[in-house]
Amino acid sequence: MTMLNLRRALLLGTIATIPFIAANAALAAEAPAAGSDQAIAEGSNILVTATKVNEIAPVTASLQATQPQAIISRSFIEDSLPATADFNQIALISPSVSNFGGVNGAGLSESKAQIRGFQDAEYNITYDGVPFGDTNDPSHHSNTFFPSNTIETLVVDRGPGNASNLGIATFGGSMNMFSRATREDASAELKGSYGSWNTWLTRAVLQSGSIEKLGGTQIMLSGQHIESDGARTYSPFRSNNIFGKIMIPISPDVKLTLLGTYNENRFNQPDKDGATQGQIALYGKNFSLNNDPNSQNYYGYNHTHKTTDFEIVKLEANIAPNSTFENRAYTYSYDNETLSGNDVTLFAAATPTSAADIAKANAVVLTPGAKSVFGVPGYTKTNKYRVWGDIAKARIQLTDFATVTAGLWIERANTYRQQRDVDLVTMSPNYAEKAVKNPVTGVATPANIKFDQDSHTNHYELFTELELRPLPGLTITPGFKHVDFERRINAAYNQTTRYAQNISGDYQADLPFLTVNYAVTDQLSTYAQFAKGFLAPPLSVLYVANPQFSTAAPQKSTNYQAGLVYHGSHLSLDADVYYIDFRNKVTTDPFAPASEGTVYINAGKAVYKGVEGQATYAFNNGLALFANASRNYAKTNNDGSPHLQLGNAPYWTAAGGVLFKSGPIRFSLIDKYTGPQSATGDGDPRYRIGGYNTAILSARYQIGPVRIGLEVNDLFDSTRLTNINAGKDYVDKTVTPNITYRPYDQYFYQPGRSVTGDITLTF
C-alpha cells in the first residue's frame, strides 16, 4: 500500500484517527498496517495509540517520543478554549509551560510563554515544520501570525529534539503548530460568538472534500474576524485572518501542498505597555490609555497596525521502498507600524514627581537647537521584514534495521527598522535626542532620529542522523548538525550609536545528538536523550561603537533527559526528568574600558533541572479526569555569585480538570496554576510574583447541525499580578539622606472573568 493510499484508508476509518501531530514527524517509524490500534497524526507519521482515553485527553505524548512532549488536539482547542485564544494559551495546558501578557483578554493582546523557565526567543516556534520568528532575535508575536482557526494541533517539545529539529533557538525546546487539515468529505462551518468587553467573532471554514476530477485534490479555506473593546481602558482590538490550503495528489507516490495565510491586527496600546502602581491606585488594574489629548496616554496617540503573511509549498514523495523525500519552500513577512507616547509612566506615579519633571514630560523641540515648548512627545516606529527559506530532507532505509535522514535548511531575511521622535499633537519632528556626530565623517545625526536601520541574516543548517533498530522495539538515533548564522547591519543611523555603520557577525556551532526509544510493550515505552542546544546572539550585539572588541559566540546548552510513556485502554500517562547545563550566556563586559564602549562577551551560566508528568483517566461513560505538574529549577550558576531563580521562571506549574464528551454534549472544567516566580531574577523581594491560576469552564450542546456553546474564561475572576517591568529610579532630593523610589515600574494583571456565548452551524 502506498503512503497516500494508506493515509486515505486511515482517514476513511480503517483505524481510529486522532488529530495528533508530533514535532519529530520525519523520524517516525513506518506506519502500522490497517486494522491496528494505532493512528497516524494528521500531517505526520507519528503514532498515537487510538484508545478511549486518547480520544478525550487534552494532552498526551507519543509512544515514539524521544524527549518530553505534550500533544494538544484540535478537539481540545475547539471544545475547551476561547475561540480568540492565541497559541500561547493553547500551549499553557502543558507541563512546565507558563505565560504572561494577554492582559486585554484572551488573544486580544500579545502574550509571552515560558518553557521550563526558558523565555520567548530562547526556544523555537514552528508552523508545519518551518521555524519562524523576529529577525532581530527569535522572539514571537502570539496573536499576529496564526490565530486558533489556523491550527489543527500543537505540540510542545521540551528539548532540542533530534538533529532534524530546526531553528536558531533549539536549546529551550520547540512549540510546534500544524496547520488545519484538509478532509475527504465536503463540509462547511459557520461560527459566531459574543461576550464580555463587547467582544465578537465570526468565522467560516469550508472543506471541498476530495475533488475526483482533480485527482482527489482537497481544498480548505477559512476566514475570521474579531472585534473587541478590550478589557483595558481605551484599548480596542480588531483582527482579520484568511487561510487557505490545497492538497494535490500528483501521483500515488507524490503529493503537493500549497498553504497561505494573511493576518491583520489593529489596536490601541502604548509601545511600552503597562501601568504604574500610582496609575493603578487612581484608575484600577485595567488602566492603559485615556481620552486626554494633553497626555502621552491618550488613545489617539497610541495605536498599532500589524500585517503578516505566511506561505509554504511542500512536496512529499516516495522515492524508493521505505524511502522518502520532502521539500518545503516558504516565505513570510511582518510589518508593524506604530505610533506611541514616549513614556506613559510619567504621570500618577507612586511618588509625586516634581513640577520640573512634569514640565519636561510635556515638552518638545520643534526646531533644531531651539528651546523646548509645550507638546506631547512620542515616536513613530516601523519594524518590517521578509524571510525566504527552503528545507530539503531525505529519509532512506539502508537495511531492515538502519535508516538515514539527511537534509539542508537555508534562509535569508531582510529587515527594516526605524524610530523617529515627533510631537504627537502636530506630528512635527521633535528634535529631542542628544547630539551625535559620525566619528568618521563628522556629520551630525538629526536630533529627531532614534535609528534607521537595514539588517540581513543568512543562515543554513546541515543535518544528518542514523536511526538504528538493533532489537525489536529498540530505536537508537545518533545525529549531527552544523549551524552557520550570519547577521549584517547596513544602517544609515544604527540603533544606540545613532550614526552610519556597516557591521556583521558570523556565528557557527556543531551540535551532536543521541536519542533512544525502547518499546517495552505495545502500551509502554521509555526514552532518553543527550543533545546540544544552540542560540544565535541577538542583533543588539551589533549596536556598539567598536564591534571588534565584542567576542559574543553562540549560547549553548547540554541536555540530558529520560522518561516513559504509557497508553492503556483507560489510562494515559507520561513522566520525565531533565538536567540542562546552559553556558555562554551573552552579557556585557563590566570590566571593558570606557574607551571601548559597550562590549559583549559570553559569561553567564545557568542550570535547569526538574521533573514533569501528566496523566488522563477515561471512564466508559465519556467522562475523563486529567492532571499534570512540574517542578522546575532554573537558577544562575555563576562562580562566586548567589544561585538565583531566573526571571519569569516559575518554581512549579500544575493543571487539572474534568472533561465529558458523549453524544451531543461537550463539557470541560480546566484549571492551570502557575507557581511563584521573580520578575527580575535578582532576588529583589519587590519583584516577587505570587502564584496565580486561570480556570476555564466550557459547555456545548449539539442539536442537529447547530452547536450552542457557553464559555467562562477565568471562572474565579482572578486578577492576580503576572509580570512586572522594572523602570527607572526616582530620587527624592528634598530630604536628607535622599530616598530612592521605583515609581515607574509597570505592572500587569490578569484581565478577570469573561463570559462568551457562541453558535456554530455545520453542514
PDB file of C-alpha atoms in Angstrom, residues 186-338:
ATOM      1  CA  ALA A 186     -17.031  18.283   1.855  1.00  0.00           C
ATOM      2  CA  SER A 187     -18.345  20.438   4.695  1.00  0.00           C
ATOM      3  CA  ALA A 188     -18.915  23.996   5.829  1.00  0.00           C
ATOM      4  CA  GLU A 189     -18.860  25.541   9.282  1.00  0.00           C
ATOM      5  CA  LEU A 190     -20.061  28.985  10.315  1.00  0.00           C
ATOM      6  CA  LYS A 191     -19.377  30.270  13.824  1.00  0.00           C
ATOM      7  CA  GLY A 192     -20.414  33.408  15.664  1.00  0.00           C
ATOM      8  CA  SER A 193     -19.700  34.413  19.250  1.00  0.00           C
ATOM      9  CA  TYR A 194     -20.304  37.374  21.526  1.00  0.00           C
ATOM     10  CA  GLY A 195     -19.078  38.066  25.035  1.00  0.00           C
ATOM     11  CA  SER A 196     -17.511  40.325  27.640  1.00  0.00           C
ATOM     12  CA  TRP A 197     -15.935  43.644  26.668  1.00  0.00           C
ATOM     13  CA  ASN A 198     -18.200  43.756  23.606  1.00  0.00           C
ATOM     14  CA  THR A 199     -16.071  41.037  22.009  1.00  0.00           C
ATOM     15  CA  TRP A 200     -17.477  39.365  18.940  1.00  0.00           C
ATOM     16  CA  LEU A 201     -16.078  36.858  16.472  1.00  0.00           C
ATOM     17  CA  THR A 202     -17.242  35.464  13.149  1.00  0.00           C
ATOM     18  CA  ARG A 203     -15.586  32.522  11.442  1.00  0.00           C
ATOM     19  CA  ALA A 204     -16.148  30.398   8.357  1.00  0.00           C
ATOM     20  CA  VAL A 205     -14.431  27.100   7.499  1.00  0.00           C
ATOM     21  CA  LEU A 206     -15.015  25.438   4.125  1.00  0.00           C
ATOM     22  CA  GLN A 207     -13.837  21.976   3.069  1.00  0.00           C
ATOM     23  CA  SER A 208     -14.101  20.951  -0.578  1.00  0.00           C
ATOM     24  CA  GLY A 209     -13.630  17.263   0.159  1.00  0.00           C
ATOM     25  CA  SER A 210     -11.826  15.118  -2.410  1.00  0.00           C
ATOM     26  CA  ILE A 211     -12.371  16.541  -5.893  1.00  0.00           C
ATOM     27  CA  GLU A 212     -12.124  13.428  -8.037  1.00  0.00           C
ATOM     28  CA  LYS A 213     -11.984  15.398 -11.302  1.00  0.00           C
ATOM     29  CA  LEU A 214      -8.750  16.896  -9.966  1.00  0.00           C
ATOM     30  CA  GLY A 215      -7.291  13.574  -8.887  1.00  0.00           C
ATOM     31  CA  GLY A 216      -8.515  13.750  -5.319  1.00  0.00           C
ATOM     32  CA  THR A 217      -7.403  17.333  -4.649  1.00  0.00           C
ATOM     33  CA  GLN A 218      -8.629  18.714  -1.325  1.00  0.00           C
ATOM     34  CA  ILE A 219      -9.107  22.409  -0.522  1.00  0.00           C
ATOM     35  CA  MET A 220      -9.654  24.046   2.856  1.00  0.00           C
ATOM     36  CA  LEU A 221     -10.490  27.752   3.300  1.00  0.00           C
ATOM     37  CA  SER A 222     -11.056  29.740   6.483  1.00  0.00           C
ATOM     38  CA  GLY A 223     -11.800  33.356   7.347  1.00  0.00           C
ATOM     39  CA  GLN A 224     -12.114  35.032  10.735  1.00  0.00           C
ATOM     40  CA  HIS A 225     -12.941  38.494  12.067  1.00  0.00           C
ATOM     41  CA  ILE A 226     -12.616  39.679  15.693  1.00  0.00           C
ATOM     42  CA  GLU A 227     -13.615  42.984  17.275  1.00  0.00           C
ATOM     43  CA  SER A 228     -13.453  43.959  20.944  1.00  0.00           C
ATOM     44  CA  ASP A 229     -13.369  46.995  23.198  1.00  0.00           C
ATOM     45  CA  GLY A 230     -10.775  45.113  25.244  1.00  0.00           C
ATOM     46  CA  ALA A 231     -10.510  44.541  28.978  1.00  0.00           C
ATOM     47  CA  ARG A 232      -8.285  47.597  29.467  1.00  0.00           C
ATOM     48  CA  THR A 233      -9.270  51.231  29.215  1.00  0.00           C
ATOM     49  CA  TYR A 234      -9.454  52.684  25.690  1.00  0.00           C
ATOM     50  CA  SER A 235      -7.835  49.555  24.210  1.00  0.00           C
ATOM     51  CA  PRO A 236      -9.966  48.299  21.301  1.00  0.00           C
ATOM     52  CA  PHE A 237      -8.706  45.412  19.189  1.00  0.00           C
ATOM     53  CA  ARG A 238      -9.644  44.346  15.654  1.00  0.00           C
ATOM     54  CA  SER A 239      -8.316  41.430  13.655  1.00  0.00           C
ATOM     55  CA  ASN A 240      -8.867  39.791  10.270  1.00  0.00           C
ATOM     56  CA  ASN A 241      -7.461  36.475   9.098  1.00  0.00           C
ATOM     57  CA  ILE A 242      -7.777  34.453   5.918  1.00  0.00           C
ATOM     58  CA  PHE A 243      -6.284  30.993   5.472  1.00  0.00           C
ATOM     59  CA  GLY A 244      -6.139  28.564   2.556  1.00  0.00           C
ATOM     60  CA  LYS A 245      -4.655  25.133   1.965  1.00  0.00           C
ATOM     61  CA  ILE A 246      -4.662  22.879  -1.111  1.00  0.00           C
ATOM     62  CA  MET A 247      -3.505  19.249  -1.092  1.00  0.00           C
ATOM     63  CA  ILE A 248      -2.832  17.880  -4.598  1.00  0.00           C
ATOM     64  CA  PRO A 249      -2.078  14.157  -5.085  1.00  0.00           C
ATOM     65  CA  ILE A 250       0.131  14.402  -8.178  1.00  0.00           C
ATOM     66  CA  SER A 251       0.549  10.620  -8.299  1.00  0.00           C
ATOM     67  CA  PRO A 252       0.155   7.712  -5.874  1.00  0.00           C
ATOM     68  CA  ASP A 253       3.654   8.493  -4.571  1.00  0.00           C
ATOM     69  CA  VAL A 254       3.851  12.298  -4.865  1.00  0.00           C
ATOM     70  CA  LYS A 255       1.826  14.911  -3.029  1.00  0.00           C
ATOM     71  CA  LEU A 256       1.988  18.709  -3.306  1.00  0.00           C
ATOM     72  CA  THR A 257       0.568  21.004  -0.611  1.00  0.00           C
ATOM     73  CA  LEU A 258       0.102  24.761  -1.015  1.00  0.00           C
ATOM     74  CA  LEU A 259      -0.639  26.870   2.058  1.00  0.00           C
ATOM     75  CA  GLY A 260      -1.096  30.577   2.666  1.00  0.00           C
ATOM     76  CA  THR A 261      -2.422  32.813   5.415  1.00  0.00           C
ATOM     77  CA  TYR A 262      -2.777  36.581   5.858  1.00  0.00           C
ATOM     78  CA  ASN A 263      -3.441  38.353   9.149  1.00  0.00           C
ATOM     79  CA  GLU A 264      -4.160  41.978  10.060  1.00  0.00           C
ATOM     80  CA  ASN A 265      -4.384  43.456  13.569  1.00  0.00           C
ATOM     81  CA  ARG A 266      -5.288  46.996  14.610  1.00  0.00           C
ATOM     82  CA  PHE A 267      -5.225  48.011  18.266  1.00  0.00           C
ATOM     83  CA  ASN A 268      -4.653  50.891  20.665  1.00  0.00           C
ATOM     84  CA  GLN A 269      -1.811  50.293  23.111  1.00  0.00           C
ATOM     85  CA  PRO A 270       1.416  52.025  24.154  1.00  0.00           C
ATOM     86  CA  ASP A 271       4.530  50.576  22.604  1.00  0.00           C
ATOM     87  CA  LYS A 272       5.913  50.019  26.122  1.00  0.00           C
ATOM     88  CA  ASP A 273       2.753  48.808  27.776  1.00  0.00           C
ATOM     89  CA  GLY A 274       1.887  48.516  31.471  1.00  0.00           C
ATOM     90  CA  ALA A 275       0.571  50.666  34.326  1.00  0.00           C
ATOM     91  CA  THR A 276       2.412  52.033  37.346  1.00  0.00           C
ATOM     92  CA  GLN A 277       1.229  51.452  40.893  1.00  0.00           C
ATOM     93  CA  GLY A 278       0.194  55.105  41.061  1.00  0.00           C
ATOM     94  CA  GLN A 279      -1.899  54.815  37.921  1.00  0.00           C
ATOM     95  CA  ILE A 280      -3.464  51.607  39.222  1.00  0.00           C
ATOM     96  CA  ALA A 281      -4.319  53.268  42.545  1.00  0.00           C
ATOM     97  CA  LEU A 282      -6.163  56.032  40.675  1.00  0.00           C
ATOM     98  CA  TYR A 283      -7.727  54.155  37.771  1.00  0.00           C
ATOM     99  CA  GLY A 284      -7.648  50.424  38.559  1.00  0.00           C
ATOM    100  CA  LYS A 285      -5.760  47.356  37.375  1.00  0.00           C
ATOM    101  CA  ASN A 286      -7.205  47.561  33.882  1.00  0.00           C
ATOM    102  CA  PHE A 287      -5.786  51.030  33.194  1.00  0.00           C
ATOM    103  CA  SER A 288      -3.901  51.516  29.952  1.00  0.00           C
ATOM    104  CA  LEU A 289      -4.967  54.607  27.981  1.00  0.00           C
ATOM    105  CA  ASN A 290      -7.174  57.675  28.467  1.00  0.00           C
ATOM    106  CA  ASN A 291      -9.044  60.295  26.430  1.00  0.00           C
ATOM    107  CA  ASP A 292      -6.885  63.310  27.393  1.00  0.00           C
ATOM    108  CA  PRO A 293      -5.095  64.693  24.282  1.00  0.00           C
ATOM    109  CA  ASN A 294      -2.602  66.517  26.537  1.00  0.00           C
ATOM    110  CA  SER A 295      -1.361  63.184  27.887  1.00  0.00           C
ATOM    111  CA  GLN A 296       1.024  60.669  26.402  1.00  0.00           C
ATOM    112  CA  ASN A 297      -1.562  58.079  27.474  1.00  0.00           C
ATOM    113  CA  TYR A 298      -4.124  59.465  25.009  1.00  0.00           C
ATOM    114  CA  TYR A 299      -5.553  56.584  22.973  1.00  0.00           C
ATOM    115  CA  GLY A 300      -5.355  58.617  19.774  1.00  0.00           C
ATOM    116  CA  TYR A 301      -1.573  58.808  20.149  1.00  0.00           C
ATOM    117  CA  ASN A 302      -1.049  55.093  20.820  1.00  0.00           C
ATOM    118  CA  HIS A 303      -2.043  52.769  18.028  1.00  0.00           C
ATOM    119  CA  THR A 304      -0.534  49.925  16.009  1.00  0.00           C
ATOM    120  CA  HIS A 305      -1.279  48.340  12.658  1.00  0.00           C
ATOM    121  CA  LYS A 306       0.294  44.926  12.005  1.00  0.00           C
ATOM    122  CA  THR A 307       0.058  42.800   8.882  1.00  0.00           C
ATOM    123  CA  THR A 308       1.631  39.395   8.269  1.00  0.00           C
ATOM    124  CA  ASP A 309       1.582  36.703   5.630  1.00  0.00           C
ATOM    125  CA  PHE A 310       2.968  33.159   5.585  1.00  0.00           C
ATOM    126  CA  GLU A 311       3.221  30.824   2.578  1.00  0.00           C
ATOM    127  CA  ILE A 312       4.523  27.252   2.209  1.00  0.00           C
ATOM    128  CA  VAL A 313       4.905  24.988  -0.820  1.00  0.00           C
ATOM    129  CA  LYS A 314       5.534  21.418   0.348  1.00  0.00           C
ATOM    130  CA  LEU A 315       6.428  18.470  -1.884  1.00  0.00           C
ATOM    131  CA  GLU A 316       6.392  14.922  -0.468  1.00  0.00           C
ATOM    132  CA  ALA A 317       7.452  11.899  -2.490  1.00  0.00           C
ATOM    133  CA  ASN A 318       8.187   8.192  -2.110  1.00  0.00           C
ATOM    134  CA  ILE A 319      11.493   7.826  -3.959  1.00  0.00           C
ATOM    135  CA  ALA A 320      12.023   4.123  -3.225  1.00  0.00           C
ATOM    136  CA  PRO A 321      10.514   1.464  -0.970  1.00  0.00           C
ATOM    137  CA  ASN A 322      10.539   2.852   2.592  1.00  0.00           C
ATOM    138  CA  SER A 323      12.421   5.960   1.415  1.00  0.00           C
ATOM    139  CA  THR A 324      11.016   9.471   1.096  1.00  0.00           C
ATOM    140  CA  PHE A 325      11.988  12.969   0.016  1.00  0.00           C
ATOM    141  CA  GLU A 326      10.400  16.160   1.291  1.00  0.00           C
ATOM    142  CA  ASN A 327      10.947  19.810   0.379  1.00  0.00           C
ATOM    143  CA  ARG A 328       9.411  22.910   1.964  1.00  0.00           C
ATOM    144  CA  ALA A 329       9.884  26.266   0.236  1.00  0.00           C
ATOM    145  CA  TYR A 330       8.453  29.149   2.237  1.00  0.00           C
ATOM    146  CA  THR A 331       8.282  32.873   2.754  1.00  0.00           C
ATOM    147  CA  TYR A 332       6.737  35.047   5.438  1.00  0.00           C
ATOM    148  CA  SER A 333       6.593  38.730   6.287  1.00  0.00           C
ATOM    149  CA  TYR A 334       5.800  41.003   9.218  1.00  0.00           C
ATOM    150  CA  ASP A 335       5.010  44.724   9.151  1.00  0.00           C
ATOM    151  CA  ASN A 336       4.497  46.697  12.366  1.00  0.00           C
ATOM    152  CA  GLU A 337       3.612  50.379  12.056  1.00  0.00           C
ATOM    153  CA  THR A 338       3.246  52.009  15.481  1.00  0.00           C
TER     154      THR A 338
END
